[in-house]
Coordinates of C-alpha atoms in Angstrom, one line a residue:
X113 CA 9.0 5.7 25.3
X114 CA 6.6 7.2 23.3
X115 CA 2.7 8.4 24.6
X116 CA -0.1 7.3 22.6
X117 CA -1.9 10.4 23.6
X118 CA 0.6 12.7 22.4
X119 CA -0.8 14.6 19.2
X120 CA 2.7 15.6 17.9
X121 CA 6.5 14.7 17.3
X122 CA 9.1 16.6 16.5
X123 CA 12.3 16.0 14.4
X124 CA 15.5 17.9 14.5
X125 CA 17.2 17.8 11.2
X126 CA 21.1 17.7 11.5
X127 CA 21.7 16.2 8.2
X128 CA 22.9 18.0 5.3
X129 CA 25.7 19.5 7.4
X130 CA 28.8 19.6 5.2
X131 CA 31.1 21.3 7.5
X132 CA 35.1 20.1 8.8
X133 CA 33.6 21.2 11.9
X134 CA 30.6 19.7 12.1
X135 CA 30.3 19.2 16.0
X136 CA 30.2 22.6 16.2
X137 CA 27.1 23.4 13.4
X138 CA 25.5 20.4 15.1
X139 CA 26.2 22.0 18.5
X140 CA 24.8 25.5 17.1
X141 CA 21.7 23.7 15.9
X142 CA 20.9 22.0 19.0
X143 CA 21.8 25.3 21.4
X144 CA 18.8 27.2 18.5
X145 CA 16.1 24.4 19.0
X146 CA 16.9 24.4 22.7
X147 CA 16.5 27.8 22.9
X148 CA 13.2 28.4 20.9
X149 CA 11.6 25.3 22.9
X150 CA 12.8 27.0 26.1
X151 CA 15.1 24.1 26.9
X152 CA 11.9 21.8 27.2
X153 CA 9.9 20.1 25.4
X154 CA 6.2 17.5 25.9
X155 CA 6.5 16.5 22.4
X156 CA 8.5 13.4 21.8
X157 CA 11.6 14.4 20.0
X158 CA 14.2 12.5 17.6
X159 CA 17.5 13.8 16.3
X160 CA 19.1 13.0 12.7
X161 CA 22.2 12.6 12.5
X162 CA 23.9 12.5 9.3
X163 CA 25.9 8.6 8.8
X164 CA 29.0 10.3 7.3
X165 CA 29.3 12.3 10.5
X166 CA 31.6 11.8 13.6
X167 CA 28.1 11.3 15.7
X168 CA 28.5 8.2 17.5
X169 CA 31.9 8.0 17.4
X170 CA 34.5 8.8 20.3
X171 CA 34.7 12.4 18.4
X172 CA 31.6 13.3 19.0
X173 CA 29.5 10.6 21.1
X174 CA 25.5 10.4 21.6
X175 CA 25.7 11.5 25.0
X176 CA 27.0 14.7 24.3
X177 CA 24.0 15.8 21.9
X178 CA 21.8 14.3 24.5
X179 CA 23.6 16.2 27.7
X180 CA 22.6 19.3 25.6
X181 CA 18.8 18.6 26.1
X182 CA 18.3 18.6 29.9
X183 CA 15.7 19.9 31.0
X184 CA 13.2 17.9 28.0
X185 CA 10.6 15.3 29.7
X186 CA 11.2 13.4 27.0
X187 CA 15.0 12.5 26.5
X188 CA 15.8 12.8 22.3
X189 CA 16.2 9.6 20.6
X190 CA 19.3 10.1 18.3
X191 CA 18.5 8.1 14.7
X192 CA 22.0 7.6 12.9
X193 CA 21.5 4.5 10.1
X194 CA 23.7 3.7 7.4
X195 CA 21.5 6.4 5.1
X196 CA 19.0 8.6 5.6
X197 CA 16.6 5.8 4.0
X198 CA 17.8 4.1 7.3
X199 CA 16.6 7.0 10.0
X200 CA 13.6 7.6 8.5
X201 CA 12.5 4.3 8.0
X202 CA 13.0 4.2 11.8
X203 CA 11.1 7.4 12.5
X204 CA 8.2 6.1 10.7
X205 CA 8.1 2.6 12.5
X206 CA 8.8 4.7 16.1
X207 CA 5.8 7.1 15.7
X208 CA 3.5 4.7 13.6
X209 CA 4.0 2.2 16.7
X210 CA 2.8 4.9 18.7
X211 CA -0.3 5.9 16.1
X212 CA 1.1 9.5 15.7
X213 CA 0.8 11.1 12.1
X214 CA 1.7 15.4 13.2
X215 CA 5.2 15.4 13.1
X216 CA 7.4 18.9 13.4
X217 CA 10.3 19.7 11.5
X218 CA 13.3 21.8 12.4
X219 CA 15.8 22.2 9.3
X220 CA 17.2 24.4 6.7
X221 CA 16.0 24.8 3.7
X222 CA 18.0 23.2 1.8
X223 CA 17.0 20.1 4.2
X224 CA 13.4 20.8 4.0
X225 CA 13.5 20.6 0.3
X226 CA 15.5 16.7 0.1
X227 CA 13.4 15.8 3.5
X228 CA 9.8 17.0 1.2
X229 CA 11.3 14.0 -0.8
X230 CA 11.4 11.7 1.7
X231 CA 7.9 12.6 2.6
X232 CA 6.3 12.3 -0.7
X233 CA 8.1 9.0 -1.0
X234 CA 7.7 7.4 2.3
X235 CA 4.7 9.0 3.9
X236 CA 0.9 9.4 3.0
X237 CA -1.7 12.2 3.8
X238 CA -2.5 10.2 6.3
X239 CA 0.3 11.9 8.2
X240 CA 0.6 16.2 9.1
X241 CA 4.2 17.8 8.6
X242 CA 4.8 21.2 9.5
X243 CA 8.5 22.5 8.7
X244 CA 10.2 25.4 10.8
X245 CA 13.5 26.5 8.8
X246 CA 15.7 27.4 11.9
X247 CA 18.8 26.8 10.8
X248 CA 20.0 29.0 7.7
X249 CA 21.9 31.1 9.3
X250 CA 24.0 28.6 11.4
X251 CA 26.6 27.9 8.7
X252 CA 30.6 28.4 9.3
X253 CA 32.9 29.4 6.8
X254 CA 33.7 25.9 6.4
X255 CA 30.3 24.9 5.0
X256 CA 29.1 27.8 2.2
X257 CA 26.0 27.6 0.7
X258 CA 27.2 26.9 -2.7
X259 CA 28.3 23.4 -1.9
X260 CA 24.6 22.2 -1.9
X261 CA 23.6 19.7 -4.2
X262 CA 20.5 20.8 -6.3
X263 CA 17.5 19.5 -5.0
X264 CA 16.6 18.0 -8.2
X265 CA 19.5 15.8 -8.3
X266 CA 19.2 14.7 -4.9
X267 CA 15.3 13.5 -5.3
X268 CA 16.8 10.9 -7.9
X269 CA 19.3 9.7 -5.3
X270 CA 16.7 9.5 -2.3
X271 CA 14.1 7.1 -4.6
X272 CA 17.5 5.3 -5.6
X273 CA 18.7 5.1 -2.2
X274 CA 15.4 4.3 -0.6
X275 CA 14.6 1.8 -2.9
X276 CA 18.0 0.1 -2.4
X277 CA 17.2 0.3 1.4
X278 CA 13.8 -1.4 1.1
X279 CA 14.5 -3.8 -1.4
X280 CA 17.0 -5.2 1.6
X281 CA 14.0 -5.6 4.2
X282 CA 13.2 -9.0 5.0
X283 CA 9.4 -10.1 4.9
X284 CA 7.4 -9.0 7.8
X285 CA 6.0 -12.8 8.0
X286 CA 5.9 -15.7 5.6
X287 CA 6.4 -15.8 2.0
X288 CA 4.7 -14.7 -0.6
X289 CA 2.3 -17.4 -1.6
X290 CA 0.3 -17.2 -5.0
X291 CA -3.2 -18.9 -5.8
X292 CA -3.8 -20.5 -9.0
X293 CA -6.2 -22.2 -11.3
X294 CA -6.1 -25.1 -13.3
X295 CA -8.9 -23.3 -15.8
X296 CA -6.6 -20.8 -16.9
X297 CA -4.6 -22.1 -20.0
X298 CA -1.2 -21.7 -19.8
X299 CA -0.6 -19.3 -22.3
X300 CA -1.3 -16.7 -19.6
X301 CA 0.4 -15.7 -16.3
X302 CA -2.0 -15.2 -13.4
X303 CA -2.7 -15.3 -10.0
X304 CA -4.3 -14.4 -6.6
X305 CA -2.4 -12.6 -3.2
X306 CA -3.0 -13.6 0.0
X307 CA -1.6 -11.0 2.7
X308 CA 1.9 -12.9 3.4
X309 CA 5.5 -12.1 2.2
X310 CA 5.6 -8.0 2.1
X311 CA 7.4 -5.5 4.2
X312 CA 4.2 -3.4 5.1
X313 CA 4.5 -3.9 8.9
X314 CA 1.0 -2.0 9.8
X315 CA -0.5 -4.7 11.8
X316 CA -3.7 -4.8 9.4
X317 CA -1.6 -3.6 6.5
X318 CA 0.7 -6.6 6.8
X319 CA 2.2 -7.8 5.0
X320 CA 1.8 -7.7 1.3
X321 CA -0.5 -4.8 0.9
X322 CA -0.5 -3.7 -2.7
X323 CA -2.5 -0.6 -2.8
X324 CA -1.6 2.7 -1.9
X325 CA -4.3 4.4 0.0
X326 CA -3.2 8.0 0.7
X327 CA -5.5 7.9 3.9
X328 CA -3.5 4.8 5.1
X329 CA -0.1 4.8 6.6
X330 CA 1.2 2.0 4.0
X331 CA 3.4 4.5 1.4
X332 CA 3.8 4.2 -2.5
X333 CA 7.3 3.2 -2.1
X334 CA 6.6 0.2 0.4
X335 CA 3.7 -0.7 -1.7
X336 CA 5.9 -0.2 -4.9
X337 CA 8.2 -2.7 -3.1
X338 CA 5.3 -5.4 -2.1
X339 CA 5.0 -5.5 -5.6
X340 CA 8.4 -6.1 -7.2
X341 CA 8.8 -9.1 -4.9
X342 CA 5.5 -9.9 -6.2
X343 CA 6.4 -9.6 -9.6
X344 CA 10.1 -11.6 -8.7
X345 CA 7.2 -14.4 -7.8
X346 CA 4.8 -14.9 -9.9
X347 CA 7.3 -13.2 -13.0
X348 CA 6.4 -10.4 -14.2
X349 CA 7.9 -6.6 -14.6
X350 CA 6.3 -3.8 -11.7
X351 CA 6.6 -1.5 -15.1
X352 CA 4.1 -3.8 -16.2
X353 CA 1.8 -3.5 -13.6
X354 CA -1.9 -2.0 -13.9
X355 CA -3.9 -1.6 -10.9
X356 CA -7.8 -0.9 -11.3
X357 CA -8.8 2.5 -10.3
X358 CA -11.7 1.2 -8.6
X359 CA -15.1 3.4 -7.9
X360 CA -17.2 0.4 -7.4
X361 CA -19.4 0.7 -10.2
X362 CA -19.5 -0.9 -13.8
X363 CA -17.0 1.2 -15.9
X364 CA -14.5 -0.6 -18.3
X365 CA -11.3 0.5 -19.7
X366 CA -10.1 -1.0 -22.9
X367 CA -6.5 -0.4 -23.1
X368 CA -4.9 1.0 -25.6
X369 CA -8.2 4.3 -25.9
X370 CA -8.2 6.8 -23.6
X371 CA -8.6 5.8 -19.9
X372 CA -11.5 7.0 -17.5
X373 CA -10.5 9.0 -14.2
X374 CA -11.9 5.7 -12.5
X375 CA -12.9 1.8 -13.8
X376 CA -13.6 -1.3 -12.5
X377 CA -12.9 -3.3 -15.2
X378 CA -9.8 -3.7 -17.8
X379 CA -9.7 -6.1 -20.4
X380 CA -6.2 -5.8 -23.3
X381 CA -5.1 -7.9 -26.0
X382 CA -1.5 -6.8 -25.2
X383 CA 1.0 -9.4 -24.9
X384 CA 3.0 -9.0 -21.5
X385 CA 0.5 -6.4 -20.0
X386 CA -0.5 -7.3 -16.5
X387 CA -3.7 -6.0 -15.3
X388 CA -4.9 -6.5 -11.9
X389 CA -8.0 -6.0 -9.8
X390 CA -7.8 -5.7 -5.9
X391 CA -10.0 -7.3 -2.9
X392 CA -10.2 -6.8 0.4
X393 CA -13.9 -8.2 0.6
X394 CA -14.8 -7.6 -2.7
X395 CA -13.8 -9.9 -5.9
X396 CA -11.4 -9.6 -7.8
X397 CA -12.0 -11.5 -11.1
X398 CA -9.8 -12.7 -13.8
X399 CA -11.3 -13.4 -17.2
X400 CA -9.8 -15.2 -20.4
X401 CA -10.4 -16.2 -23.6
X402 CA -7.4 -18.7 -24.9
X403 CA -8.8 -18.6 -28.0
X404 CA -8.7 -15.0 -29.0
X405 CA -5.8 -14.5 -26.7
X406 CA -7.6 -11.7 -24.7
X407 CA -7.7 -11.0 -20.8
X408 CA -9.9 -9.0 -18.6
X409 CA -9.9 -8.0 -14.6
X410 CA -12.8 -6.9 -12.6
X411 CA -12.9 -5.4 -8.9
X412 CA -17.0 -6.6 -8.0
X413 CA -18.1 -5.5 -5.2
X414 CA -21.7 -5.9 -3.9
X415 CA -22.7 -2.4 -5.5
X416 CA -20.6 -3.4 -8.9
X417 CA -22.2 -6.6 -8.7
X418 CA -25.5 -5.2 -8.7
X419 CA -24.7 -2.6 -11.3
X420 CA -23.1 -5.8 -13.6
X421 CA -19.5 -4.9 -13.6
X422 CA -18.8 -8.5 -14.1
X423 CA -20.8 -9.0 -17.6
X424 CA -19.7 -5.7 -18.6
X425 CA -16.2 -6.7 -18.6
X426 CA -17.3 -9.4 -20.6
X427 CA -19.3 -7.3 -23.0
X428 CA -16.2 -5.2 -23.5
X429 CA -14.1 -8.6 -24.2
X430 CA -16.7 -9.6 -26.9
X431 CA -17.0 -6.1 -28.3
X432 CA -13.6 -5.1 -29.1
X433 CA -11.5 -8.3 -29.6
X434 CA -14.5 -11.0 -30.8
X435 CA -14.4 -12.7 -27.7
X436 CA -17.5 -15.3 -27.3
X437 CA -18.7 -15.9 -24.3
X438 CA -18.6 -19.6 -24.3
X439 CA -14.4 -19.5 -24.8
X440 CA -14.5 -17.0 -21.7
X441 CA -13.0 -18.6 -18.2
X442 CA -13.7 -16.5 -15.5
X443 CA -12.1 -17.0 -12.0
X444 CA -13.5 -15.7 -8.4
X445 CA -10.9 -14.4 -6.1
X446 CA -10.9 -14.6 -2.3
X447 CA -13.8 -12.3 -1.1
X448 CA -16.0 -12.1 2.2
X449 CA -18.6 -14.9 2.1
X450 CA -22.0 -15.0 3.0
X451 CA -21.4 -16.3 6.8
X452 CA -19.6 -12.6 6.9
X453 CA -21.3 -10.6 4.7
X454 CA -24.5 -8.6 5.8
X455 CA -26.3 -5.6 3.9
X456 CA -29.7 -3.6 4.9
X457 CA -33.0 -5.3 3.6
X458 CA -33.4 -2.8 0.7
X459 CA -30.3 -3.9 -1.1
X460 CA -30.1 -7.6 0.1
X461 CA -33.7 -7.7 -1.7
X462 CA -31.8 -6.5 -4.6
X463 CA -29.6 -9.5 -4.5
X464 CA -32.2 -11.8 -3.8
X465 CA -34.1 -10.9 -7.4
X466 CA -31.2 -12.4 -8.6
X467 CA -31.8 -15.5 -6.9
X468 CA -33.4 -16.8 -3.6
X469 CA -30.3 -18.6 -2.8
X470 CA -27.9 -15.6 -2.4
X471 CA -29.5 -13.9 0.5
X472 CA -30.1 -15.8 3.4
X473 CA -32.2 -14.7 6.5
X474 CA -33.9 -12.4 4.7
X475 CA -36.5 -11.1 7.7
X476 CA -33.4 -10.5 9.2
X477 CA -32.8 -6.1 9.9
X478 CA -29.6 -7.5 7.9
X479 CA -29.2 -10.7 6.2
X480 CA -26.6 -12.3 5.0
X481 CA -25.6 -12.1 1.5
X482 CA -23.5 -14.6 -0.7
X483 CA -22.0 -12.1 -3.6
X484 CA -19.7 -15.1 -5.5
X485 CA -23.0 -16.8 -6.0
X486 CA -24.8 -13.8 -7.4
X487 CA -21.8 -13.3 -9.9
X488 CA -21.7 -17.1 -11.0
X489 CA -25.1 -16.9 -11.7
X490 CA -25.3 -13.4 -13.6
X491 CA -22.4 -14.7 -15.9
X492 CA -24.2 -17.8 -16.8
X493 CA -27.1 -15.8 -17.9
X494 CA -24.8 -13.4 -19.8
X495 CA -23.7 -17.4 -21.8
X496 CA -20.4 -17.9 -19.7
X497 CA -20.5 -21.9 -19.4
X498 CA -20.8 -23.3 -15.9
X499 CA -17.8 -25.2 -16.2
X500 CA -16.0 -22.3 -16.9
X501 CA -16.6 -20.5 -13.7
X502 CA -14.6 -21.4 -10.7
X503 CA -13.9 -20.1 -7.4
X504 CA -10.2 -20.1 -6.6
X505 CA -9.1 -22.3 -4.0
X506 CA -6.2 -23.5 -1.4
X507 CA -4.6 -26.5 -3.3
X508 CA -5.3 -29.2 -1.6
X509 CA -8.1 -27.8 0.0
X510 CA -10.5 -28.4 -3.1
X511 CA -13.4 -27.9 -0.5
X512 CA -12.0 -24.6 1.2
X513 CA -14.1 -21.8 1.5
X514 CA -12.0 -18.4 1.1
X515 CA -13.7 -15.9 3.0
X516 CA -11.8 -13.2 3.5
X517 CA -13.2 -12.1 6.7
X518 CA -13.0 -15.9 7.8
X519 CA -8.9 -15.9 7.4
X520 CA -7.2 -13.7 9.0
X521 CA -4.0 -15.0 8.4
X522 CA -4.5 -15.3 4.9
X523 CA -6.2 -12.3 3.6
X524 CA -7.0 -8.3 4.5
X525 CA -10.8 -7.8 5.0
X526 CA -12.8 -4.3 5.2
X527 CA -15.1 -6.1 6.9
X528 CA -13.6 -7.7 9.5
X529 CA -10.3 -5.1 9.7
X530 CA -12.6 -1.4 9.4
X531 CA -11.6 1.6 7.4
X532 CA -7.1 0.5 7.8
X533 CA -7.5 -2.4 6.1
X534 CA -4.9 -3.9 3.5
X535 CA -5.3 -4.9 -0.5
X536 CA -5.2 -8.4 -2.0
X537 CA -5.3 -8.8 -6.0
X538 CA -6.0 -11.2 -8.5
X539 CA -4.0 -10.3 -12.0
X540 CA -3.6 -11.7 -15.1
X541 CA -1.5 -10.8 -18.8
X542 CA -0.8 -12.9 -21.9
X543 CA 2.6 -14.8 -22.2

């Protein structure tokens, strides 16, 4: 078993070995990496094998590749899946249980360059790799160089092959469960998460975390996967699919002109275009106008609510497509509520400018702060109608409270989960 206190992992690479005899250039590997580790290693260390090979099989069985490494504290364990999607996959969940992100290499370089792939594909920054090419020199006459398949080739079979791979994972837990609204005319497709029905298995990344962090362990490809299934729900195209780049302040993209390096609001016109805004805490908000036909997302946090993100997507709606303000719906995703939610005195005062009602405590060091409230009321003095604001709720729960922080089997939460913590959305797009 694994040791959480171990820094470091290595992984032998015996993959890529296109060879008649391939005990014996697996053999030669193993005897090298034995050798230049001294016959002994502390690290934790797992062995590739490739699934076309006679590992496993009376031929050549497991014990023998593991006979070679006596002498190690830590006996190997030999990954040999149905694809190299497979192993991987496995190494990830193995060292990820155990909260290790430095992992060592030892390849060729033809394996480093398809395995730098895998990495881009599967891992984050989050995680260290160091590659040691150690086994170039290892071939027999039986495998020659020539018979490599160009790298380029073989990074359109990996994201094919691991996309096949993940696209067979069941859900981690539950099903993928999509809030709606009654405000929201029909002519548009919409929705809010909630955290069930993914494959991201990261205890607070599970299980249908749909952002990408690159200082998380959730990758693009798993996330990319969250939200095809997603998309199979609620019926849309992932090629669809536009995420806010969120920098928690007031910018606005209108699609279609150039697009800022960050925004927290998007509002379109384009029929079949879905834009989304995440949450984990913070609001997401859809906005429509059925009239017009235009739609608009908004990530509001308590620093974007303060620096009017919310009538500022508005603004843009009215601006460039003749939106009115009284045809606008707008609808409040899941966020932390105010029995959650605390901020220093400075900025709670800030909030309670707005209005007296959406701080509470306020002699408090930190009081509590109700940002939904301060956004209903800041659109109804921008001329949204009242009765066309609503926060979203459970059906059949028309008196449910979504706090974020509250539900922990419904929704991620910064707040309650710290700096690892998962992505809901709320999206929209015109039928």
């Amino acid at each position: 078993m694994i040791r959480a206190e171990m820094a470091a992992v290595t992984l032998v690479d015996l993959t890529h070995v296109r060879c008649s005899q391939y005990d014996i250039c697996v053999k030669k590997r193993i005897s090298k990496f034995c050798a230049l580790t001294a016959n002994g290693s502390q690290e934790p260390v797992f062995i590739i094998a490739d699934p076309e090979s006679s590992v496993g099989t009376d031929r050549f069985p497991r014990s023998s590749i593991l006979e070679m490494f006596i002498g190690f504290s830590n006996s190997p364990q030999v990954l040999c899946k149905s694809s190299l999607s497979a192993s991987l996959y496995s190494f990830k969940q193995a060292i990820d249980k155990e909260d290790i992100s430095n992992v060592k290499i030892m390849t060729s370089s033809h394996g480093r360059g398809v395995l730098q792939v895998y990495q881009e594909l599967l891992f984050t920054s989050a995680y260290n790799f160091e590659y040691t090419i150690m086994f170039d020199n290892l071939s027999c006459d039986s495998c020659p160089l020539s018979s490599c398949t160009a790298i380029s080739t073989e990074a359109a079979d990996a994201k094919h092959e691991l996309g096949t791979f993940l696209q067979r994972l069941p859900a981690v837990k539950g099903d993928i469960t999509v809030l709606r609204s009654s405000l929201i005319s029909d002519c548009f497709g919409h929705g809010f998460t909630t955290r069930t029905g993914g494959i991201s298995y990261i205890s607070t990344l599970s299980s249908l975390n749909l952002f990408c962090n690159p200082r998380r362990k959730d990758s693009r490809a798993v996330v990319a996967e969250n939200i095809r299934r997603l998309g199979l729900r609620a019926g849309f195209h992932p090629h669809q699919f536009n995420l806010i780049k969120c920098n928690h302040a007031s910018d606005v993209w209108v699609m279609g002109k150039p697009a800022p390096d960050s925004y927290d609001g998007m509002v379109t016109n384009q029929v079949g275009v879905v834009i989304a805004a995440p949450g984990a805490d913070c609001m997401p908000l859809l906005f429509t106008d059925p009239v017009k036909k235009v739609t608009g997302v908004a990530h509001a946090g308590w620093r974007g609510t303060l620096m009017g993100i919310a009538m500022a997507t508005v603004k843009a709606m009215v601006s460039e497509f003749g939106s009115r303000p009284a045809d606008i719906v707008c609808v409040i995703g899941p966020s932390v509520g105010p029995c959650c939610f605390t901020l220093e005195q400075d900025s709670a005062r800030e909030f309670q400018a707005i209005h007296p009602d959406c701080v509470r405590n306020m002699d408090s060091s930190r009081p509590y702060v109700d940002i939904r409230l301060a956004t209903r009321i800041l659109l109804e003095r921008g001329g949204i109608k009242p009765e066309h604001i609503e926060d979203v709720r459970i059906p059949d729960q028309s008196d449910s409270t979504l706090c974020t922080s509250c539900l922990p089997e419904l929704f991620f939460s910064h707040v309650r989960d710290g700096l690892d913590f998962g992505t809901q959305i709320g999206f929209v797009w015109i039928k």
